[in-house]
Short mmCIF file of C-alpha atoms in Angstrom, two decimals:
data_model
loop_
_atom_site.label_atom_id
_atom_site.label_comp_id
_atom_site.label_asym_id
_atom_site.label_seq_id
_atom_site.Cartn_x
_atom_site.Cartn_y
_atom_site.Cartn_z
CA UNK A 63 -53.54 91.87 58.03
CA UNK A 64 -53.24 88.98 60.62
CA UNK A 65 -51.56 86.62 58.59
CA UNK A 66 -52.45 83.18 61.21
CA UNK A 67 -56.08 83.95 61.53
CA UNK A 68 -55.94 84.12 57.39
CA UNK A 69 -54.05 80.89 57.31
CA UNK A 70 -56.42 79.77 60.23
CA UNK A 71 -59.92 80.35 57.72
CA UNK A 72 -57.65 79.08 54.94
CA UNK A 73 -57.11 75.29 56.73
CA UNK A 74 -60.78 75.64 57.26
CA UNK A 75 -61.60 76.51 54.04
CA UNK A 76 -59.39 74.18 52.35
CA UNK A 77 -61.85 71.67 51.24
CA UNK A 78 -64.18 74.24 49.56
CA UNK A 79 -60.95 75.67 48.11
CA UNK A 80 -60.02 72.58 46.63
CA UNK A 81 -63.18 71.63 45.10
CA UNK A 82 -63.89 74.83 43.34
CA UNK A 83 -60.14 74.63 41.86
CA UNK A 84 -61.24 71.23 41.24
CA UNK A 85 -64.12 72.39 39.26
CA UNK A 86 -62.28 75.51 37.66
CA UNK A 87 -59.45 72.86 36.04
CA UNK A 88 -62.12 70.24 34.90
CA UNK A 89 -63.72 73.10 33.54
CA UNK A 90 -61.64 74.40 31.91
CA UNK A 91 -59.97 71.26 30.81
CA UNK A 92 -63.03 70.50 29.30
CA UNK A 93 -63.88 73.68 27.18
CA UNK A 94 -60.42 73.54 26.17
CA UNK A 95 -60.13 69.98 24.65
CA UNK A 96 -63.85 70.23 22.87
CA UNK A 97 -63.27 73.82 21.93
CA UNK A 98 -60.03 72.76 19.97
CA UNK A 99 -61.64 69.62 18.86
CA UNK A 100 -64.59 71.61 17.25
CA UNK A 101 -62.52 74.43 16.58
CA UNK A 102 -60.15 72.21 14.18
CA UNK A 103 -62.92 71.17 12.26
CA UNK A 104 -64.06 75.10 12.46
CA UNK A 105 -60.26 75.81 10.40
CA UNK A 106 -60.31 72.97 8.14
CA UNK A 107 -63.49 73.93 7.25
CA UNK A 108 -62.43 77.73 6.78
CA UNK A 109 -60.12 76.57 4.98
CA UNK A 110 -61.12 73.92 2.65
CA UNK A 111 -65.07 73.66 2.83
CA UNK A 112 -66.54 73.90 0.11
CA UNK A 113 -68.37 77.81 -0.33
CA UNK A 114 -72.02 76.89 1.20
CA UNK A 115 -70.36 75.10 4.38
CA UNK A 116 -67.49 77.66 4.45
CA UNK A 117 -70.62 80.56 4.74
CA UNK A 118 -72.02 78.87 7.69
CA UNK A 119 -69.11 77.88 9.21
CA UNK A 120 -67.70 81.87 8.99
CA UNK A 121 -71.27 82.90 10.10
CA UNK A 122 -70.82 80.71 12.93
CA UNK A 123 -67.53 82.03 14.59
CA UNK A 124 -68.00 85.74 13.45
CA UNK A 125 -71.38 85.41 15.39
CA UNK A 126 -69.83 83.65 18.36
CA UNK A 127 -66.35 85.56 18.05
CA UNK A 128 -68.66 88.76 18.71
CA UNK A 129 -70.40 88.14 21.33
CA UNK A 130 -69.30 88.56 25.05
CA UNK A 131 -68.62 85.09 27.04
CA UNK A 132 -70.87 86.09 29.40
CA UNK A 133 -73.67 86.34 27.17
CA UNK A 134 -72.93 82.85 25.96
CA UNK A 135 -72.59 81.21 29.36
CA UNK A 136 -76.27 82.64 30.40
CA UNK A 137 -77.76 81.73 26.63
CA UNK A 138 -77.13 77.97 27.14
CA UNK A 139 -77.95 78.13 30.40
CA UNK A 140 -81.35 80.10 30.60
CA UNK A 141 -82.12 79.95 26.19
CA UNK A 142 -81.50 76.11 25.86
CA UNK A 143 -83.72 75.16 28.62
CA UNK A 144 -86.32 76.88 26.90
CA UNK A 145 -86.33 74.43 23.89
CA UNK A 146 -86.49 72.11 25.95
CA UNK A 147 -82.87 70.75 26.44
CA UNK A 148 -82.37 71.30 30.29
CA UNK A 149 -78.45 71.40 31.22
CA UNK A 150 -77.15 71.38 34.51
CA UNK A 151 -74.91 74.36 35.34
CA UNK A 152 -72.04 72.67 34.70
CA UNK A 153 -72.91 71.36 31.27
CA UNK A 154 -74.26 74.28 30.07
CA UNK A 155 -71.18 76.29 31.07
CA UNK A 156 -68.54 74.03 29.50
CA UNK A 157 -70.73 74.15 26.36
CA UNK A 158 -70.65 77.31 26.06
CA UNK A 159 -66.86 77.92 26.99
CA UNK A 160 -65.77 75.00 24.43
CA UNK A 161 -68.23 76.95 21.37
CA UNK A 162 -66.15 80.15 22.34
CA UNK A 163 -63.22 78.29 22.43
CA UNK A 164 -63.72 76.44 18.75
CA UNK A 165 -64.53 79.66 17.00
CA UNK A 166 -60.95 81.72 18.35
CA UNK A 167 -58.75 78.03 17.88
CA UNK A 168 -60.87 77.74 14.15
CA UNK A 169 -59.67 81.12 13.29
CA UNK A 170 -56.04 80.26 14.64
CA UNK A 171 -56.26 76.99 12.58
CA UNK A 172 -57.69 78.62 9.79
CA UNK A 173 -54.66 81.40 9.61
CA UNK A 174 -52.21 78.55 10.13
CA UNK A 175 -52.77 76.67 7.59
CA UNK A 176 -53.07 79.70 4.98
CA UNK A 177 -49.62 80.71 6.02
CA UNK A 178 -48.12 77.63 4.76
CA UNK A 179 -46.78 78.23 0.93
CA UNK A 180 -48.62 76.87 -1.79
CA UNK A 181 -45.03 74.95 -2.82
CA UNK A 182 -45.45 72.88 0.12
CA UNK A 183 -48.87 71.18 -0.68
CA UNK A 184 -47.64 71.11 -4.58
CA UNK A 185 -44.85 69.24 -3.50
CA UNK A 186 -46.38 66.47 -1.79
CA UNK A 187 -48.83 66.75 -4.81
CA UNK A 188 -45.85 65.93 -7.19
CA UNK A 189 -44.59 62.77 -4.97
CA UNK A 190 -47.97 61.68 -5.27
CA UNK A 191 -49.33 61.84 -1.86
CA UNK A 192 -53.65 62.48 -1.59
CA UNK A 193 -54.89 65.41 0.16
CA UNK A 194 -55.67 63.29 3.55
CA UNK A 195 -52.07 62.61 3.54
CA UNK A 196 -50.44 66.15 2.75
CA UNK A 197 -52.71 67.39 5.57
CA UNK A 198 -51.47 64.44 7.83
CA UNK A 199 -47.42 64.74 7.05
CA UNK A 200 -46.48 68.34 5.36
CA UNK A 201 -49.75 70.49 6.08
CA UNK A 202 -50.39 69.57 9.84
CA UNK A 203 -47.76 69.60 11.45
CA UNK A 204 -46.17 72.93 10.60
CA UNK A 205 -49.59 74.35 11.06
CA UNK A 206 -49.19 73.17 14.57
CA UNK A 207 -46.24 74.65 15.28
CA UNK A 208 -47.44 78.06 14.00
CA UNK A 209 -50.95 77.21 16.02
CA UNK A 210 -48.84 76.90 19.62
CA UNK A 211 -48.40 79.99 20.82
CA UNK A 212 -51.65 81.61 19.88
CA UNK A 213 -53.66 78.44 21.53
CA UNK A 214 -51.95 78.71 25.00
CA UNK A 215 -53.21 82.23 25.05
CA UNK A 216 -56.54 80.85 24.20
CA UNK A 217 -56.32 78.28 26.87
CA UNK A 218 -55.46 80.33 29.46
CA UNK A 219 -58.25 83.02 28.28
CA UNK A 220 -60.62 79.87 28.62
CA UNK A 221 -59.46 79.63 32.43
CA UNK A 222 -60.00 82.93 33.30
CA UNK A 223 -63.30 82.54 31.73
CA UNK A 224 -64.58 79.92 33.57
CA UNK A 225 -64.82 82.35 36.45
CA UNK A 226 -67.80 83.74 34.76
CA UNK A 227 -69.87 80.16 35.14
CA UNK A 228 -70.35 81.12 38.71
CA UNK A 229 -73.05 83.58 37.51
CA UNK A 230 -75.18 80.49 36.90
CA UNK A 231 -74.06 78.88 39.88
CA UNK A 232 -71.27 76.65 38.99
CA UNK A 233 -68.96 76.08 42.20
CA UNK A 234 -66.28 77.05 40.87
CA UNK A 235 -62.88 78.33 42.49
CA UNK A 236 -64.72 82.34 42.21
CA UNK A 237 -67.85 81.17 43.87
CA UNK A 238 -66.10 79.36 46.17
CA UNK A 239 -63.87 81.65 47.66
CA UNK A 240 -66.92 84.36 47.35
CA UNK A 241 -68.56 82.44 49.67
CA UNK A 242 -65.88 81.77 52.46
CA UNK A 243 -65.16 85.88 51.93
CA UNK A 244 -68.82 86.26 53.16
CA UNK A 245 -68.60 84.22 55.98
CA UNK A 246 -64.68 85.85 57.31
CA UNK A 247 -64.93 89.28 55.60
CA UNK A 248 -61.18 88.83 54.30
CA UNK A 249 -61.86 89.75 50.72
CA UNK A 250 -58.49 91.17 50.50
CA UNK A 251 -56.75 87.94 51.88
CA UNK A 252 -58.89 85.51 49.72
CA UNK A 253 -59.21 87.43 46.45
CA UNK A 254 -55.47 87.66 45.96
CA UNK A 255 -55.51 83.88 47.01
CA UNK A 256 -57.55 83.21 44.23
CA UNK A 257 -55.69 85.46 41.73
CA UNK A 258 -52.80 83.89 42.82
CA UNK A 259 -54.42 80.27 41.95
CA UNK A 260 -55.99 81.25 38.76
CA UNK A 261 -51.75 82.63 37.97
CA UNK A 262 -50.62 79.12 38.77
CA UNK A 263 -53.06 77.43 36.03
CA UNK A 264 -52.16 80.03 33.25
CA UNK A 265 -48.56 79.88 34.11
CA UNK A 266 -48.49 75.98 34.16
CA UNK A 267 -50.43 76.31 30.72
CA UNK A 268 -48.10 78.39 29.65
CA UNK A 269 -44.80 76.46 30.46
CA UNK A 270 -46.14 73.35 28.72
CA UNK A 271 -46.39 75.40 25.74
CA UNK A 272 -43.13 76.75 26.13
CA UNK A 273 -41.93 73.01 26.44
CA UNK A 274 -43.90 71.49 23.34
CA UNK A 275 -42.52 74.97 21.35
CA UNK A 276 -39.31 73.63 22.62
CA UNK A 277 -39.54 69.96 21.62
CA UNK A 278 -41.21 70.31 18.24
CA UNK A 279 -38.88 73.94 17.10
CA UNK A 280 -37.52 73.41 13.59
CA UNK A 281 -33.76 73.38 13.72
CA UNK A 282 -32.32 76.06 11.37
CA UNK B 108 -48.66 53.15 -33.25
CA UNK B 109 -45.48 53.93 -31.60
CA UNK B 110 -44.79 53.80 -28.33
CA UNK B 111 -44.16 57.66 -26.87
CA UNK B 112 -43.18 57.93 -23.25
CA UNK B 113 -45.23 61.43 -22.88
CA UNK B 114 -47.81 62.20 -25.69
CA UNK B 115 -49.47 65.99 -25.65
CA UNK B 116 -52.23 66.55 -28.04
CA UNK B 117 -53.86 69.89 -28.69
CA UNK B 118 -53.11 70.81 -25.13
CA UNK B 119 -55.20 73.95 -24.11
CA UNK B 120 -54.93 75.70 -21.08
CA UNK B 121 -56.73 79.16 -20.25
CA UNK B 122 -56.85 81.13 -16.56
CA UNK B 123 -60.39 82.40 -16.43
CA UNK B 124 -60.07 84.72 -19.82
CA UNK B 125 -56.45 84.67 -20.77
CA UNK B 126 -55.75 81.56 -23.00
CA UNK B 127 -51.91 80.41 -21.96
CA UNK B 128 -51.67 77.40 -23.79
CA UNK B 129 -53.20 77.33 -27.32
CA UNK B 130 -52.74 74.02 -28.65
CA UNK B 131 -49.46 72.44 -27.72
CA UNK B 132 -48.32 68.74 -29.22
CA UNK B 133 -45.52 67.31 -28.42
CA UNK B 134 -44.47 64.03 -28.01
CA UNK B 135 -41.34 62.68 -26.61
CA UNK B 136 -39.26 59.16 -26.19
CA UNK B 137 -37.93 57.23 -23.33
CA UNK B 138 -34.18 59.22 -22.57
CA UNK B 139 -35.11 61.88 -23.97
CA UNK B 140 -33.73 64.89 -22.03
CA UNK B 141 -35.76 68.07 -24.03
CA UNK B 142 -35.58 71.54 -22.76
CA UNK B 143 -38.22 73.73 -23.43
CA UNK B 144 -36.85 77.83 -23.38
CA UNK B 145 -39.19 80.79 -24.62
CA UNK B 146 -40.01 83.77 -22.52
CA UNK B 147 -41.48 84.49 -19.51
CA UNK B 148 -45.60 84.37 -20.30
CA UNK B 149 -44.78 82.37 -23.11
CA UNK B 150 -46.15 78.89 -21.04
CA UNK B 151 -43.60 76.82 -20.96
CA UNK B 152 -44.42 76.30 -16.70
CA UNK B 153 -47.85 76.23 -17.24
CA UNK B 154 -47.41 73.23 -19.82
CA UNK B 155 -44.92 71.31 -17.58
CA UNK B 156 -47.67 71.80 -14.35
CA UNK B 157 -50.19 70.06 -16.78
CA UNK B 158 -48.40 67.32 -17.17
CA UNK B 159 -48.69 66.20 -13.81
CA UNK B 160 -52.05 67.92 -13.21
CA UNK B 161 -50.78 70.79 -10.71
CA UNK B 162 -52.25 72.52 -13.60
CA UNK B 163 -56.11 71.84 -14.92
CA UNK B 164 -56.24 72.01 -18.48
CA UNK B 165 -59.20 72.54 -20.66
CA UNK B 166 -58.38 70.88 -23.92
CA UNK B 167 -56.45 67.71 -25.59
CA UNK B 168 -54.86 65.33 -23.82
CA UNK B 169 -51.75 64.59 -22.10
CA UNK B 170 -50.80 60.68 -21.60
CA UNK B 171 -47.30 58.80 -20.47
CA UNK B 172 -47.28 55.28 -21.65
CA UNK B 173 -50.43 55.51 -22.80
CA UNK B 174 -52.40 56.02 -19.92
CA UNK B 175 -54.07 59.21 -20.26
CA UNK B 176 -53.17 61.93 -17.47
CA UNK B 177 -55.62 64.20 -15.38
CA UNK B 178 -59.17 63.25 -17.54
CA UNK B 179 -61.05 60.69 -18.83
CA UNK B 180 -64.06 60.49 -21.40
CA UNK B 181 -67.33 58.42 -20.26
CA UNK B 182 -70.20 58.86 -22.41
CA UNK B 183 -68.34 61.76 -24.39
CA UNK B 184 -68.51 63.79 -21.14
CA UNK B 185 -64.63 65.26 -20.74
CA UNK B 186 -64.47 64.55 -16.62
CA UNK B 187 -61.14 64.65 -14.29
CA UNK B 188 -60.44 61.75 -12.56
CA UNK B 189 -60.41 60.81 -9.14
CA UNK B 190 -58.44 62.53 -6.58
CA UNK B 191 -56.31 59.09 -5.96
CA UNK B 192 -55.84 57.86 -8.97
CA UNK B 193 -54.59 61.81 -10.31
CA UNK B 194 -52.66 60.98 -6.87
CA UNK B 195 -50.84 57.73 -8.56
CA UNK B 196 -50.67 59.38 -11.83
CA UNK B 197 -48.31 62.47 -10.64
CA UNK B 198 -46.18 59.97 -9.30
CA UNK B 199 -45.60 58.27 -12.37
CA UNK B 200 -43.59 61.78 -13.13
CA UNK B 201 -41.39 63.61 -10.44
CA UNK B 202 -40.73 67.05 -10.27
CA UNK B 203 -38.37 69.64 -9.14
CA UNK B 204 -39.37 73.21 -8.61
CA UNK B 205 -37.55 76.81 -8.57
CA UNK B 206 -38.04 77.41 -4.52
CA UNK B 207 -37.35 73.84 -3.87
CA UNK B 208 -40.17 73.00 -1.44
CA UNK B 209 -38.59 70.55 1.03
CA UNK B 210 -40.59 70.03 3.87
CA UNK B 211 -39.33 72.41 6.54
CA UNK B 212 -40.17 70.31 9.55
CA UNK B 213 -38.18 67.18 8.19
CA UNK B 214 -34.66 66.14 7.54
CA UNK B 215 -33.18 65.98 4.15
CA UNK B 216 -33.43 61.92 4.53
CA UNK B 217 -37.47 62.19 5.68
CA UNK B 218 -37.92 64.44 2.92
CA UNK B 219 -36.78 61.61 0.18
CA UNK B 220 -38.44 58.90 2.18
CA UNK B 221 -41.74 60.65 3.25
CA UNK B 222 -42.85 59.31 -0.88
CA UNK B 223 -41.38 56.51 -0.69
CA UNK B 224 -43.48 55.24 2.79
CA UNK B 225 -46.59 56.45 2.12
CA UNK B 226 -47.40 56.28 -0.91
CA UNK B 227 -44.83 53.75 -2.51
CA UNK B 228 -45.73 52.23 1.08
CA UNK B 229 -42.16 51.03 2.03
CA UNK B 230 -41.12 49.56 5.13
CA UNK B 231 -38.75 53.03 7.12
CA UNK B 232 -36.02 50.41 6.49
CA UNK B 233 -36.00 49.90 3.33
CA UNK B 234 -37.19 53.84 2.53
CA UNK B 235 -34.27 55.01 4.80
CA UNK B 236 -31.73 53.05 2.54
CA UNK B 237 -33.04 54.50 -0.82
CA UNK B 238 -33.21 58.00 0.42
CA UNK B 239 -29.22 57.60 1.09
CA UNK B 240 -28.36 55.92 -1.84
CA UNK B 241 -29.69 59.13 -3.75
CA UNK B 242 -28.63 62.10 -1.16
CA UNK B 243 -25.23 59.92 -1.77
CA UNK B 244 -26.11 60.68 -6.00
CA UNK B 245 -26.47 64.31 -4.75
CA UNK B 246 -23.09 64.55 -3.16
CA UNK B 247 -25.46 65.01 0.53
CA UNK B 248 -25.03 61.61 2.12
CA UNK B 249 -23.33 63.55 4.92
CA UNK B 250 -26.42 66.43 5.42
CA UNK B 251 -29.11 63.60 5.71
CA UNK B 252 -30.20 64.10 8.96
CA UNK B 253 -30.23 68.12 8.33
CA UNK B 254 -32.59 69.84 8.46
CA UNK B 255 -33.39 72.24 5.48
CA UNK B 256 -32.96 75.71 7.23
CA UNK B 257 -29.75 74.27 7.93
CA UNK B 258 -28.88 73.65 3.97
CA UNK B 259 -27.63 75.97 1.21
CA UNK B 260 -29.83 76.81 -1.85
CA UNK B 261 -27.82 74.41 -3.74
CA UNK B 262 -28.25 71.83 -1.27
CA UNK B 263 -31.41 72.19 -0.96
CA UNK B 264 -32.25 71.99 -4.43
CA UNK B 265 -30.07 68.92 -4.62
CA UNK B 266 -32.54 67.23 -2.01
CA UNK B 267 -35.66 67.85 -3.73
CA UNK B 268 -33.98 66.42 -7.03
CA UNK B 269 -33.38 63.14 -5.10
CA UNK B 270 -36.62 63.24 -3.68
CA UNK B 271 -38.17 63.62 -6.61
CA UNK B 272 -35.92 60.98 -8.06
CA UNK B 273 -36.16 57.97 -5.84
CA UNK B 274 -39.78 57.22 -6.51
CA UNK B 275 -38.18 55.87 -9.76
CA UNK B 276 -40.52 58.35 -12.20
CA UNK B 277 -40.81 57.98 -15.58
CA UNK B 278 -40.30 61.35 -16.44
CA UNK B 279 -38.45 63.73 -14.43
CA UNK B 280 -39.85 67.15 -14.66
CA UNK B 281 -37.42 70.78 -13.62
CA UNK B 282 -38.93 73.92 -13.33
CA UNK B 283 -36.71 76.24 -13.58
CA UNK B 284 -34.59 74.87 -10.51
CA UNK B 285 -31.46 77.46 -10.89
CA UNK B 286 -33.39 80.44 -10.93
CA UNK B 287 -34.20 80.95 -7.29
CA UNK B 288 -30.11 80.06 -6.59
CA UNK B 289 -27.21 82.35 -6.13
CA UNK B 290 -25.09 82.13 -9.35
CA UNK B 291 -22.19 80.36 -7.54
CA UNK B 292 -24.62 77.68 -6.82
CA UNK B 293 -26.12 77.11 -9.99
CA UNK B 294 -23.25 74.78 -11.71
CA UNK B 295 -23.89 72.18 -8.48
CA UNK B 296 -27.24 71.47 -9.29
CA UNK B 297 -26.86 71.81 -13.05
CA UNK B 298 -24.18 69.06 -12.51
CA UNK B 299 -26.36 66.39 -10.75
CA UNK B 300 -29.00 66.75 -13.27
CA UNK B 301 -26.42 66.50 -16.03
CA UNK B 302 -25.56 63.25 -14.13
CA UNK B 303 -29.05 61.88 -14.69
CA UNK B 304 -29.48 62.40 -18.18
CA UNK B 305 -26.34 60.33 -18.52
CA UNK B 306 -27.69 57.47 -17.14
CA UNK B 307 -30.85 57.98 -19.59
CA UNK B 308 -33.60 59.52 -17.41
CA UNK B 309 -36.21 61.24 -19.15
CA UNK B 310 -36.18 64.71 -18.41
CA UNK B 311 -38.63 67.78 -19.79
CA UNK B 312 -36.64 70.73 -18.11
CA UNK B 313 -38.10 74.54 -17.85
CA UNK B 314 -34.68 76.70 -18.07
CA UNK B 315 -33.19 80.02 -18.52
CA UNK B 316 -29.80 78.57 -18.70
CA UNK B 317 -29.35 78.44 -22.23
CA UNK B 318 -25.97 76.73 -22.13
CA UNK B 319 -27.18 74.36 -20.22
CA UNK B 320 -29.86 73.26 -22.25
CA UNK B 321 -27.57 73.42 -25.48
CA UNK B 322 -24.96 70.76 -23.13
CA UNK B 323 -27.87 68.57 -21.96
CA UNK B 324 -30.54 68.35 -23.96
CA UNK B 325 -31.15 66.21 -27.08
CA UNK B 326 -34.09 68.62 -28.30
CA UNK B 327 -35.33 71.67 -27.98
CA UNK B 328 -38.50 73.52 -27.85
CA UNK B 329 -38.78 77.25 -27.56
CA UNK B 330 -42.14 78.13 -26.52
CA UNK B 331 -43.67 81.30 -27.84
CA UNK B 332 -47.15 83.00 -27.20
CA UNK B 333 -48.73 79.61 -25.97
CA UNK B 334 -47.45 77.56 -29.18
CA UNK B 335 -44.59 75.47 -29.80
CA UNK B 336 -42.45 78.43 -31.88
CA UNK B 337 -39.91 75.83 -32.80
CA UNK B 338 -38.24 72.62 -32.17
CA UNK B 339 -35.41 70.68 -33.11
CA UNK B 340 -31.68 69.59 -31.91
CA UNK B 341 -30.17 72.15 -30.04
CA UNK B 342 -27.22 72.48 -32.65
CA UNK B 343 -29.95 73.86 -35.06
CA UNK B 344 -31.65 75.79 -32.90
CA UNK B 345 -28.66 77.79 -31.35
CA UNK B 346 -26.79 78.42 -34.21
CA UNK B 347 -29.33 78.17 -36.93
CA UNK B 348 -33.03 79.28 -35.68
CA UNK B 349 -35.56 79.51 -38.37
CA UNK B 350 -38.16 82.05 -36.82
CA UNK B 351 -37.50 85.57 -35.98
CA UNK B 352 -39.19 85.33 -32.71
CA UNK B 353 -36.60 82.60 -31.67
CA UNK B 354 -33.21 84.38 -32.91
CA UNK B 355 -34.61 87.48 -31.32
CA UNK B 356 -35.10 85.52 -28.13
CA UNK B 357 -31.32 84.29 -28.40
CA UNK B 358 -30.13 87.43 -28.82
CA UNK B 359 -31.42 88.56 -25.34
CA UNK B 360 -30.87 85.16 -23.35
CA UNK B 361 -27.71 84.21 -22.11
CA UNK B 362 -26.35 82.33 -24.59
CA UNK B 363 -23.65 83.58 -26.33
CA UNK B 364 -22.13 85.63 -23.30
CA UNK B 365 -20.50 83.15 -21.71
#
């Protein structure tokens, strides 16, 4: 391995680089904050729906929960456009990342909040508070605290997922490198480059959740 | 009519088959401390959770100063109310239960002001100062800003008195709040509520601690089999109970031993 002609395609390469990392964190970013967005409703609703919306809403993520990414990422890509609602790559491939995403965080929300006691929300009952506000002071934020560590792994799952959009063309950090591998035959060189990129995301994911574990712990 | 502080009529109350509360009246006056004793299954939690509508109930009524708890009639249709104002109502009565149920994730002074902001909707000032005039009551003043992992049993239990307390109830309402403790912890928390009925709080306690609830209370009602078996001032009902059921009951409780 000639370690200056790989740093040599790498200087070259560094703009494609940079965009498809670019694309990979927006990505991901993306899928991330709708998936949890949707994905809290998802819980709440597993939780506290009423039975005809709690049906749908557990049809919804067992479905999606059971069905490979990949399958997802070329169904609103490819299915969609055949009703008639054309979305670019990009679009359809942080749509279909962020529905992943919302059914695992609902089911994380979802066993969250049932592993809170039943004392807690009679207690806030007794002192009178409504339901909005249990959920808001007592409910939420120890379900968040018992949520953490199961969404970073989610998060960084949705990052290595978004390697999977380059299927439909998204030019993403995979693509990206794919392509400069194709024109300098240094697959070796480049896909550890990559992995090593994609480690740097997840690990940076992963501190912050360390630090927000950290900050919000429950002293005992 | 007289004015009762807490009026049950006919108070019915089944789970699904199994009829727990078969008609329960009782009516009670402002300072009165009453402890209600019987054995386990015999209702005596089920009837204190209906009074502030943890509890659904099926039948009768249940009202503090007149305002009827939980239900209202409107075109003879028997309907619960609305989710806010059952909200208001439970706060008109504050309760203590056997595993405490403080709030994990906040100090012993958020715990007593958490009420007292949002839904008495005090300034953090003015919540703050309550919430340390009553851990004072408690003996915590100095644990406020613990946490309650960090807090004995005892402690703990003494917190969720005073948060229960400071939103000024009408009624205070115990569940069995010794039961969960270790026995050298018990006499704390039976002292601070002792405390309270001196100053003429209204209290309906749920105990096992018979000698207690001879000390404390001004009346007492042993439950049995969903009915009120008996009632009466706790002299009579110690030393001279009427029913079988009721000296049989004494026989096994702790009274007497000690």
């Amino acid at each position: 391995m000639d370690i200056a002609h790989f740093l040599d395609i790498l200087w070259l390469a560094r703009i494609p680089i940079l965009k498809g990392l670019g694309f990979t964190i927006s990505i991901s970013l993306l899928a991330i904050c709708f998936g949890t967005l949707l994905g809290i409703f998802v819980g709440l609703a597993l939780t506290y729906g009423v039975r005809p919306l709690r049906w749908i809403v557990r049809g919804y993520t067992d479905f999606i929960r059971g069905t490979p990414v990949l399958v997802l990422v070329l169904a609103s890509y490819y299915v969609l456009s055949t009703i008639g609602l054309d979305l670019s790559p990009f679009q359809a491939g942080v749509l279909a990342l962020a529905v992943f995403c919302s059914s695992h965080v609902g089911e994380i929300v979802r066993g969250a909040l049932q592993a809170i006691p039943k004392g807690q929300t009679e207690a806030a009952k007794a002192i009178g508070l409504t339901f909005p506000q249990t959920f808001a002071y007592v409910l939420g934020p120890q379900a968040l605290r018992q949520v953490l560590p199961a969404w970073v792994n989610t998060a960084a799952e949705m990052v290595k997922a978004s390697t999977l959009l380059s299927i439909i063309g998204v030019a993403e950090l995979l693509l990206r490198t794919q392509e400069i591998i194709s024109r300098s035959f240094l697959s070796l060189e480049f896909y550890f480059f990559a992995g090593f990129l994609y480690f740097i995301i997840n690990y940076a994911i992963e501190r912050f959740g360390r630090y927000v574990e950290r900050k919000t712990a429950i002293p005992s | 009519m007289p004015n009762h502080l807490l009026e049950i009529r006919d108070l019915h109350k089944s789970y699904g088959e199994v009829e727990v509360l078969k008609g329960v009246d009782c009516t009670m006056a402002q300072g009165d401390v009453i402890s209600i004793i019987g054995s386990s299954g015999s209702g005596k939690t089920t009837m204190l959770r209906c009074i502030n509508m943890l509890e659904e109930f099926q039948g009768g009524s249940i009202s503090i100063d007149g305002e009827e708890i939980g239900y209202e009639t409107v075109g003879g249709q028997r309907r619960r109310k609305k989710e806010k104002e059952i909200a208001r109502q439970r706060a008109l009565t504050g309760m203590a239960f056997q595993q405490f149920n403080l709030f994990p994730h906040m100090s012993a002074a958020r715990n007593v002001m958490l009420g007292l902001m949002k839904v008495k909707k005090l300034s953090k000032d003015e919540a703050r100062s309550i919430a340390e005039k009553w851990l004072d009551r408690v003996g915590l003043r100095s644990r406020a800003d613990h946490f309650p992992g960090q807090l004995s049993g005892g402690q703990q239990q003494r917190v969720a008195i005073a948060r229960a307390i400071a939103m000024n109830p009408r009624l205070m309402l115990f569940d069995e709040v010794t039961s969960a403790l270790d026995p050298e912890l018990v006499n704390e928390v039976l002292q601070v509520i002792k405390s309270l009925a001196q100053d003429g709080m209204s209290m309906l306690l749920v105990t096992h601690e018979m000698r207690f609830a001879y000390e404390v209370s001004n009346r007492v009602i042993f439950m049995n089999q969903g009915r009120i078996g008996e009632e009466g001032n706790p002299r009579e009902m110690f030393h001279k109970p009427k029913s079988e059921r009721l000296s049989e009951f004494l026989k096994t409780s702790s009274f007497g031993e000690r």
